[in-house]
Backbone as JSON Lines, residues from 0, in Angstrom:
{"i":0,"aa":"M","n":[-28.51,37.62,-263.13],"ca":[-29.05,36.28,-263.03],"c":[-28.69,35.71,-261.65]}
{"i":1,"aa":"E","n":[-29.63,35.07,-261.02],"ca":[-29.39,34.42,-259.73],"c":[-29.34,32.91,-259.95]}
{"i":2,"aa":"I","n":[-28.72,32.23,-259.0],"ca":[-28.56,30.78,-259.14],"c":[-29.9,30.08,-259.34]}
{"i":3,"aa":"D","n":[-30.95,30.51,-258.66],"ca":[-32.23,29.82,-258.79],"c":[-32.92,30.11,-260.12]}
{"i":4,"aa":"T","n":[-32.34,30.96,-260.94],"ca":[-32.93,31.25,-262.25],"c":[-31.99,30.87,-263.4]}
{"i":5,"aa":"I","n":[-31.06,29.99,-263.14],"ca":[-30.12,29.57,-264.18],"c":[-30.87,28.81,-265.26]}
{"i":6,"aa":"N","n":[-30.69,29.24,-266.48],"ca":[-31.27,28.59,-267.64],"c":[-30.34,27.44,-268.05]}
{"i":7,"aa":"I","n":[-30.91,26.28,-268.3],"ca":[-30.12,25.09,-268.63],"c":[-29.29,25.32,-269.89]}
{"i":8,"aa":"Q","n":[-29.86,25.95,-270.9],"ca":[-29.11,26.19,-272.14],"c":[-27.95,27.17,-271.92]}
{"i":9,"aa":"E","n":[-28.17,28.17,-271.07],"ca":[-27.09,29.11,-270.75],"c":[-25.98,28.41,-269.96]}
{"i":10,"aa":"L","n":[-26.38,27.51,-269.06],"ca":[-25.4,26.74,-268.3],"c":[-24.59,25.84,-269.24]}
{"i":11,"aa":"K","n":[-25.27,25.17,-270.14],"ca":[-24.59,24.3,-271.1],"c":[-23.59,25.1,-271.93]}
{"i":12,"aa":"K","n":[-23.99,26.26,-272.4],"ca":[-23.09,27.12,-273.18],"c":[-21.88,27.55,-272.35]}
{"i":13,"aa":"A","n":[-22.12,27.94,-271.11],"ca":[-21.01,28.36,-270.23],"c":[-20.05,27.2,-269.96]}
{"i":14,"aa":"L","n":[-20.58,26.0,-269.78],"ca":[-19.72,24.84,-269.57],"c":[-18.88,24.56,-270.81]}
{"i":15,"aa":"F","n":[-19.52,24.55,-271.99],"ca":[-18.8,24.29,-273.24],"c":[-17.69,25.31,-273.45]}
{"i":16,"aa":"E","n":[-17.96,26.57,-273.13],"ca":[-16.96,27.62,-273.29],"c":[-15.85,27.53,-272.23]}
{"i":17,"aa":"S","n":[-16.15,26.91,-271.11],"ca":[-15.18,26.82,-270.01],"c":[-14.27,25.6,-270.11]}
{"i":18,"aa":"W","n":[-14.76,24.53,-270.72],"ca":[-13.95,23.32,-270.82],"c":[-12.64,23.6,-271.54]}
{"i":19,"aa":"S","n":[-11.57,23.08,-270.99],"ca":[-10.24,23.27,-271.56],"c":[-9.29,22.28,-270.9]}
{"i":20,"aa":"L","n":[-8.02,22.4,-271.21],"ca":[-7.02,21.59,-270.52],"c":[-6.94,21.95,-269.04]}
{"i":21,"aa":"E","n":[-7.44,23.12,-268.68],"ca":[-7.47,23.53,-267.27],"c":[-8.51,22.74,-266.47]}
{"i":22,"aa":"S","n":[-9.54,22.23,-267.16],"ca":[-10.59,21.48,-266.45],"c":[-10.48,19.97,-266.65]}
{"i":23,"aa":"S","n":[-9.71,19.53,-267.64],"ca":[-9.45,18.1,-267.83],"c":[-8.23,17.91,-268.71]}
{"i":24,"aa":"S","n":[-7.35,17.05,-268.28],"ca":[-6.15,16.76,-269.08],"c":[-6.49,15.97,-270.33]}
{"i":25,"aa":"K","n":[-7.71,15.45,-270.43],"ca":[-8.13,14.67,-271.6],"c":[-8.79,15.54,-272.67]}
{"i":26,"aa":"W","n":[-9.04,16.8,-272.36],"ca":[-9.71,17.72,-273.28],"c":[-8.91,17.85,-274.58]}
{"i":27,"aa":"S","n":[-9.63,18.01,-275.7],"ca":[-8.98,18.34,-276.97],"c":[-9.92,19.21,-277.79]}
{"i":28,"aa":"K","n":[-9.38,19.91,-278.75],"ca":[-10.2,20.75,-279.62],"c":[-11.19,19.92,-280.42]}
{"i":29,"aa":"D","n":[-10.85,18.66,-280.65],"ca":[-11.72,17.76,-281.4],"c":[-12.81,17.13,-280.54]}
{"i":30,"aa":"N","n":[-12.62,17.14,-279.23],"ca":[-13.59,16.53,-278.31],"c":[-13.6,17.34,-277.02]}
{"i":31,"aa":"L","n":[-14.37,18.43,-277.04],"ca":[-14.39,19.37,-275.92],"c":[-14.83,18.74,-274.6]}
{"i":32,"aa":"A","n":[-15.75,17.78,-274.67],"ca":[-16.31,17.18,-273.46],"c":[-15.48,16.04,-272.89]}
{"i":33,"aa":"K","n":[-14.44,15.63,-273.61],"ca":[-13.63,14.48,-273.19],"c":[-13.04,14.69,-271.8]}
{"i":34,"aa":"G","n":[-13.33,13.75,-270.9],"ca":[-12.78,13.79,-269.56],"c":[-13.41,14.81,-268.63]}
{"i":35,"aa":"Q","n":[-14.51,15.41,-269.04],"ca":[-15.11,16.49,-268.26],"c":[-16.28,16.03,-267.38]}
{"i":36,"aa":"C","n":[-16.62,14.75,-267.38],"ca":[-17.87,14.34,-266.73],"c":[-17.88,14.54,-265.22]}
{"i":37,"aa":"G","n":[-16.84,14.11,-264.52],"ca":[-16.83,14.24,-263.06],"c":[-16.84,15.69,-262.61]}
{"i":38,"aa":"V","n":[-15.96,16.48,-263.19],"ca":[-15.85,17.89,-262.81],"c":[-17.12,18.66,-263.17]}
{"i":39,"aa":"T","n":[-17.72,18.33,-264.31],"ca":[-18.96,18.99,-264.73],"c":[-20.11,18.61,-263.81]}
{"i":40,"aa":"A","n":[-20.2,17.33,-263.45],"ca":[-21.27,16.9,-262.53],"c":[-21.17,17.64,-261.2]}
{"i":41,"aa":"L","n":[-19.97,17.88,-260.72],"ca":[-19.77,18.62,-259.47],"c":[-20.25,20.06,-259.59]}
{"i":42,"aa":"V","n":[-19.86,20.73,-260.67],"ca":[-20.24,22.14,-260.85],"c":[-21.75,22.27,-261.03]}
{"i":43,"aa":"V","n":[-22.35,21.38,-261.8],"ca":[-23.8,21.42,-261.99],"c":[-24.5,21.17,-260.65]}
{"i":44,"aa":"N","n":[-23.97,20.24,-259.87],"ca":[-24.53,19.97,-258.54],"c":[-24.44,21.2,-257.65]}
{"i":45,"aa":"D","n":[-23.33,21.92,-257.72],"ca":[-23.18,23.16,-256.95],"c":[-24.23,24.19,-257.34]}
{"i":46,"aa":"L","n":[-24.46,24.33,-258.62],"ca":[-25.32,25.4,-259.13],"c":[-26.81,25.06,-259.1]}
{"i":47,"aa":"L","n":[-27.15,23.79,-259.34],"ca":[-28.55,23.42,-259.47],"c":[-29.03,22.39,-258.46]}
{"i":48,"aa":"G","n":[-28.11,21.84,-257.67],"ca":[-28.52,20.82,-256.7],"c":[-28.77,19.49,-257.39]}
{"i":49,"aa":"G","n":[-29.71,18.74,-256.88],"ca":[-30.03,17.44,-257.45],"c":[-29.05,16.37,-256.98]}
{"i":50,"aa":"E","n":[-28.95,15.33,-257.78],"ca":[-28.12,14.18,-257.43],"c":[-27.06,13.95,-258.5]}
{"i":51,"aa":"I","n":[-25.96,13.35,-258.09],"ca":[-24.94,12.9,-259.03],"c":[-25.15,11.41,-259.22]}
{"i":52,"aa":"R","n":[-25.21,10.99,-260.47],"ca":[-25.36,9.57,-260.8],"c":[-24.21,9.14,-261.69]}
{"i":53,"aa":"K","n":[-24.11,7.82,-261.89],"ca":[-23.03,7.28,-262.72],"c":[-23.51,6.05,-263.47]}
{"i":54,"aa":"T","n":[-22.83,5.79,-264.57],"ca":[-23.06,4.61,-265.39],"c":[-21.68,4.07,-265.77]}
{"i":55,"aa":"E","n":[-21.51,2.76,-265.69],"ca":[-20.22,2.17,-266.04],"c":[-20.12,1.99,-267.55]}
{"i":56,"aa":"L","n":[-19.05,2.52,-268.12],"ca":[-18.76,2.38,-269.54],"c":[-17.44,1.62,-269.7]}
{"i":57,"aa":"T","n":[-17.05,1.34,-270.91],"ca":[-15.82,0.55,-271.13],"c":[-14.58,1.23,-270.57]}
{"i":58,"aa":"D","n":[-14.56,2.57,-270.55],"ca":[-13.4,3.3,-270.03],"c":[-13.5,3.64,-268.55]}
{"i":59,"aa":"G","n":[-14.55,3.2,-267.89],"ca":[-14.74,3.5,-266.47],"c":[-16.08,4.17,-266.21]}
{"i":60,"aa":"W","n":[-16.2,4.8,-265.08],"ca":[-17.46,5.43,-264.68],"c":[-17.68,6.75,-265.41]}
{"i":61,"aa":"H","n":[-18.94,6.98,-265.78],"ca":[-19.35,8.24,-266.4],"c":[-20.34,8.91,-265.45]}
{"i":62,"aa":"F","n":[-20.08,10.18,-265.09],"ca":[-20.89,10.91,-264.12],"c":[-21.77,11.95,-264.81]}
{"i":63,"aa":"Y","n":[-22.94,12.19,-264.22],"ca":[-23.9,13.16,-264.74],"c":[-24.86,13.51,-263.62]}
{"i":64,"aa":"N","n":[-25.9,14.26,-263.91],"ca":[-26.78,14.78,-262.87],"c":[-28.23,14.37,-263.08]}
{"i":65,"aa":"I","n":[-28.94,14.25,-261.98],"ca":[-30.39,14.1,-261.98],"c":[-30.94,15.28,-261.19]}
{"i":66,"aa":"I","n":[-31.77,16.09,-261.85],"ca":[-32.35,17.27,-261.21],"c":[-33.85,17.23,-261.45]}
{"i":67,"aa":"D","n":[-34.62,17.27,-260.38],"ca":[-36.09,17.18,-260.49],"c":[-36.5,15.97,-261.32]}
{"i":68,"aa":"N","n":[-35.88,14.83,-261.04],"ca":[-36.16,13.55,-261.7],"c":[-35.87,13.54,-263.19]}
{"i":69,"aa":"K","n":[-35.05,14.47,-263.67],"ca":[-34.66,14.51,-265.08],"c":[-33.14,14.39,-265.18]}
{"i":70,"aa":"R","n":[-32.68,13.58,-266.13],"ca":[-31.25,13.37,-266.33],"c":[-30.68,14.51,-267.17]}
{"i":71,"aa":"Y","n":[-29.56,15.04,-266.69],"ca":[-28.8,16.05,-267.43],"c":[-27.37,15.54,-267.58]}
{"i":72,"aa":"D","n":[-27.01,15.21,-268.81],"ca":[-25.65,14.74,-269.1],"c":[-25.02,15.72,-270.09]}
{"i":73,"aa":"F","n":[-24.36,16.72,-269.55],"ca":[-23.77,17.76,-270.39],"c":[-22.54,17.29,-271.15]}
{"i":74,"aa":"T","n":[-22.01,16.12,-270.79],"ca":[-20.77,15.64,-271.43],"c":[-20.98,14.41,-272.31]}
{"i":75,"aa":"A","n":[-22.22,14.06,-272.6],"ca":[-22.5,12.88,-273.43],"c":[-21.89,13.0,-274.83]}
{"i":76,"aa":"S","n":[-21.66,14.21,-275.29],"ca":[-21.13,14.42,-276.65],"c":[-19.71,13.88,-276.83]}
{"i":77,"aa":"Q","n":[-19.04,13.52,-275.74],"ca":[-17.69,12.98,-275.87],"c":[-17.69,11.56,-276.43]}
{"i":78,"aa":"F","n":[-18.84,10.91,-276.42],"ca":[-18.94,9.52,-276.86],"c":[-19.53,9.42,-278.26]}
{"i":79,"aa":"K","n":[-19.02,8.49,-279.04],"ca":[-19.49,8.31,-280.41],"c":[-20.76,7.47,-280.48]}
{"i":80,"aa":"V","n":[-21.02,6.71,-279.44],"ca":[-22.23,5.88,-279.39],"c":[-23.09,6.32,-278.22]}
{"i":81,"aa":"G","n":[-24.37,6.0,-278.3],"ca":[-25.29,6.36,-277.23],"c":[-24.96,5.63,-275.93]}
{"i":82,"aa":"I","n":[-25.38,6.21,-274.85],"ca":[-25.12,5.65,-273.52],"c":[-26.37,4.93,-273.04]}
{"i":83,"aa":"K","n":[-26.19,3.72,-272.54],"ca":[-27.29,3.0,-271.89],"c":[-27.18,3.29,-270.4]}
{"i":84,"aa":"Y","n":[-27.91,4.29,-269.97],"ca":[-27.79,4.79,-268.6],"c":[-28.31,3.77,-267.59]}
{"i":85,"aa":"K","n":[-27.56,3.61,-266.51],"ca":[-27.95,2.74,-265.4],"c":[-28.37,3.56,-264.18]}
{"i":86,"aa":"D","n":[-27.95,4.81,-264.14],"ca":[-28.33,5.74,-263.05],"c":[-27.98,5.21,-261.66]}
{"i":87,"aa":"F","n":[-26.79,4.62,-261.52],"ca":[-26.35,4.19,-260.19],"c":[-26.13,5.42,-259.32]}
{"i":88,"aa":"P","n":[-26.53,5.37,-258.05],"ca":[-26.28,6.5,-257.15],"c":[-24.78,6.75,-257.02]}
{"i":89,"aa":"S","n":[-24.41,8.01,-256.95],"ca":[-23.03,8.4,-256.74],"c":[-23.03,9.59,-255.79]}
{"i":90,"aa":"D","n":[-21.87,10.21,-255.64],"ca":[-21.79,11.36,-254.73],"c":[-20.61,12.24,-255.13]}
{"i":91,"aa":"R","n":[-20.44,13.32,-254.41],"ca":[-19.39,14.29,-254.72],"c":[-17.99,13.69,-254.55]}
{"i":92,"aa":"V","n":[-17.83,12.8,-253.57],"ca":[-16.52,12.19,-253.33],"c":[-16.09,11.36,-254.54]}
{"i":93,"aa":"E","n":[-17.0,10.54,-255.06],"ca":[-16.68,9.73,-256.24],"c":[-16.42,10.61,-257.47]}
{"i":94,"aa":"A","n":[-17.24,11.62,-257.67],"ca":[-17.05,12.5,-258.83],"c":[-15.73,13.27,-258.72]}
{"i":95,"aa":"L","n":[-15.38,13.69,-257.51],"ca":[-14.12,14.42,-257.32],"c":[-12.91,13.51,-257.56]}
{"i":96,"aa":"A","n":[-13.07,12.21,-257.31],"ca":[-11.98,11.26,-257.57],"c":[-11.68,11.16,-259.07]}
{"i":97,"aa":"D","n":[-12.63,11.6,-259.91],"ca":[-12.46,11.59,-261.36],"c":[-11.74,12.85,-261.86]}
{"i":98,"aa":"T","n":[-11.48,13.8,-260.96],"ca":[-10.86,15.07,-261.32],"c":[-9.9,15.47,-260.21]}
{"i":99,"aa":"N","n":[-9.68,16.76,-260.01],"ca":[-8.92,17.23,-258.86],"c":[-9.41,18.62,-258.48]}
{"i":100,"aa":"E","n":[-9.0,19.1,-257.33],"ca":[-9.48,20.39,-256.81],"c":[-9.18,21.55,-257.75]}
{"i":101,"aa":"K","n":[-7.99,21.54,-258.35],"ca":[-7.6,22.64,-259.24],"c":[-8.52,22.7,-260.46]}
{"i":102,"aa":"Q","n":[-8.78,21.55,-261.07],"ca":[-9.67,21.5,-262.24],"c":[-11.09,21.89,-261.85]}
{"i":103,"aa":"Y","n":[-11.54,21.38,-260.72],"ca":[-12.88,21.7,-260.22],"c":[-13.03,23.2,-259.95]}
{"i":104,"aa":"N","n":[-12.08,23.78,-259.24],"ca":[-12.16,25.22,-258.93],"c":[-12.12,26.06,-260.19]}
{"i":105,"aa":"Y","n":[-11.29,25.68,-261.16],"ca":[-11.22,26.4,-262.42],"c":[-12.58,26.37,-263.13]}
{"i":106,"aa":"L","n":[-13.13,25.16,-263.31],"ca":[-14.38,25.04,-264.06],"c":[-15.52,25.76,-263.36]}
{"i":107,"aa":"K","n":[-15.59,25.62,-262.05],"ca":[-16.66,26.29,-261.3],"c":[-16.56,27.81,-261.45]}
{"i":108,"aa":"Q","n":[-15.38,28.36,-261.23],"ca":[-15.23,29.81,-261.28],"c":[-15.45,30.36,-262.69]}
{"i":109,"aa":"N","n":[-14.91,29.68,-263.68],"ca":[-15.06,30.15,-265.06],"c":[-16.52,30.08,-265.5]}
{"i":110,"aa":"T","n":[-17.21,29.01,-265.14],"ca":[-18.63,28.86,-265.49],"c":[-19.46,29.94,-264.82]}
{"i":111,"aa":"I","n":[-19.22,30.18,-263.55],"ca":[-19.95,31.24,-262.82],"c":[-19.66,32.6,-263.44]}
{"i":112,"aa":"N","n":[-18.42,32.86,-263.77],"ca":[-18.07,34.14,-264.4],"c":[-18.83,34.35,-265.7]}
{"i":113,"aa":"L","n":[-18.95,33.32,-266.51],"ca":[-19.68,33.43,-267.78],"c":[-21.18,33.58,-267.56]}
{"i":114,"aa":"L","n":[-21.72,32.88,-266.58],"ca":[-23.16,32.95,-266.31],"c":[-23.59,34.29,-265.75]}
{"i":115,"aa":"F","n":[-22.76,34.87,-264.92],"ca":[-23.17,36.06,-264.18],"c":[-22.45,37.34,-264.62]}
{"i":116,"aa":"K","n":[-21.9,37.33,-265.83],"ca":[-21.19,38.53,-266.3],"c":[-22.15,39.63,-266.7]}
């Protein structure tokens, strides 16, 4: 599989399998996506391009991706209620501030390993 042929469902599966305490200190077995939004938005941006967007929630900013004018929020499952998206422009610097280099490098490498094994 090449990067330009990444299937969204395969990417979602690889992300879900990669999320752990290594990718977010907020992760739990009961809520796999908890705290994964910034780091996930960065990895998806690396693999598929597009834009990083954000919406303000009660706990702070929530990051996700816009690719070919379509919203992809792989971490929405962490919330019990639906999100009213505002799609404010964001960037890699803001998303990285939500995580750290070690978590980002772990998630990116693990996701790539699962996608291209």
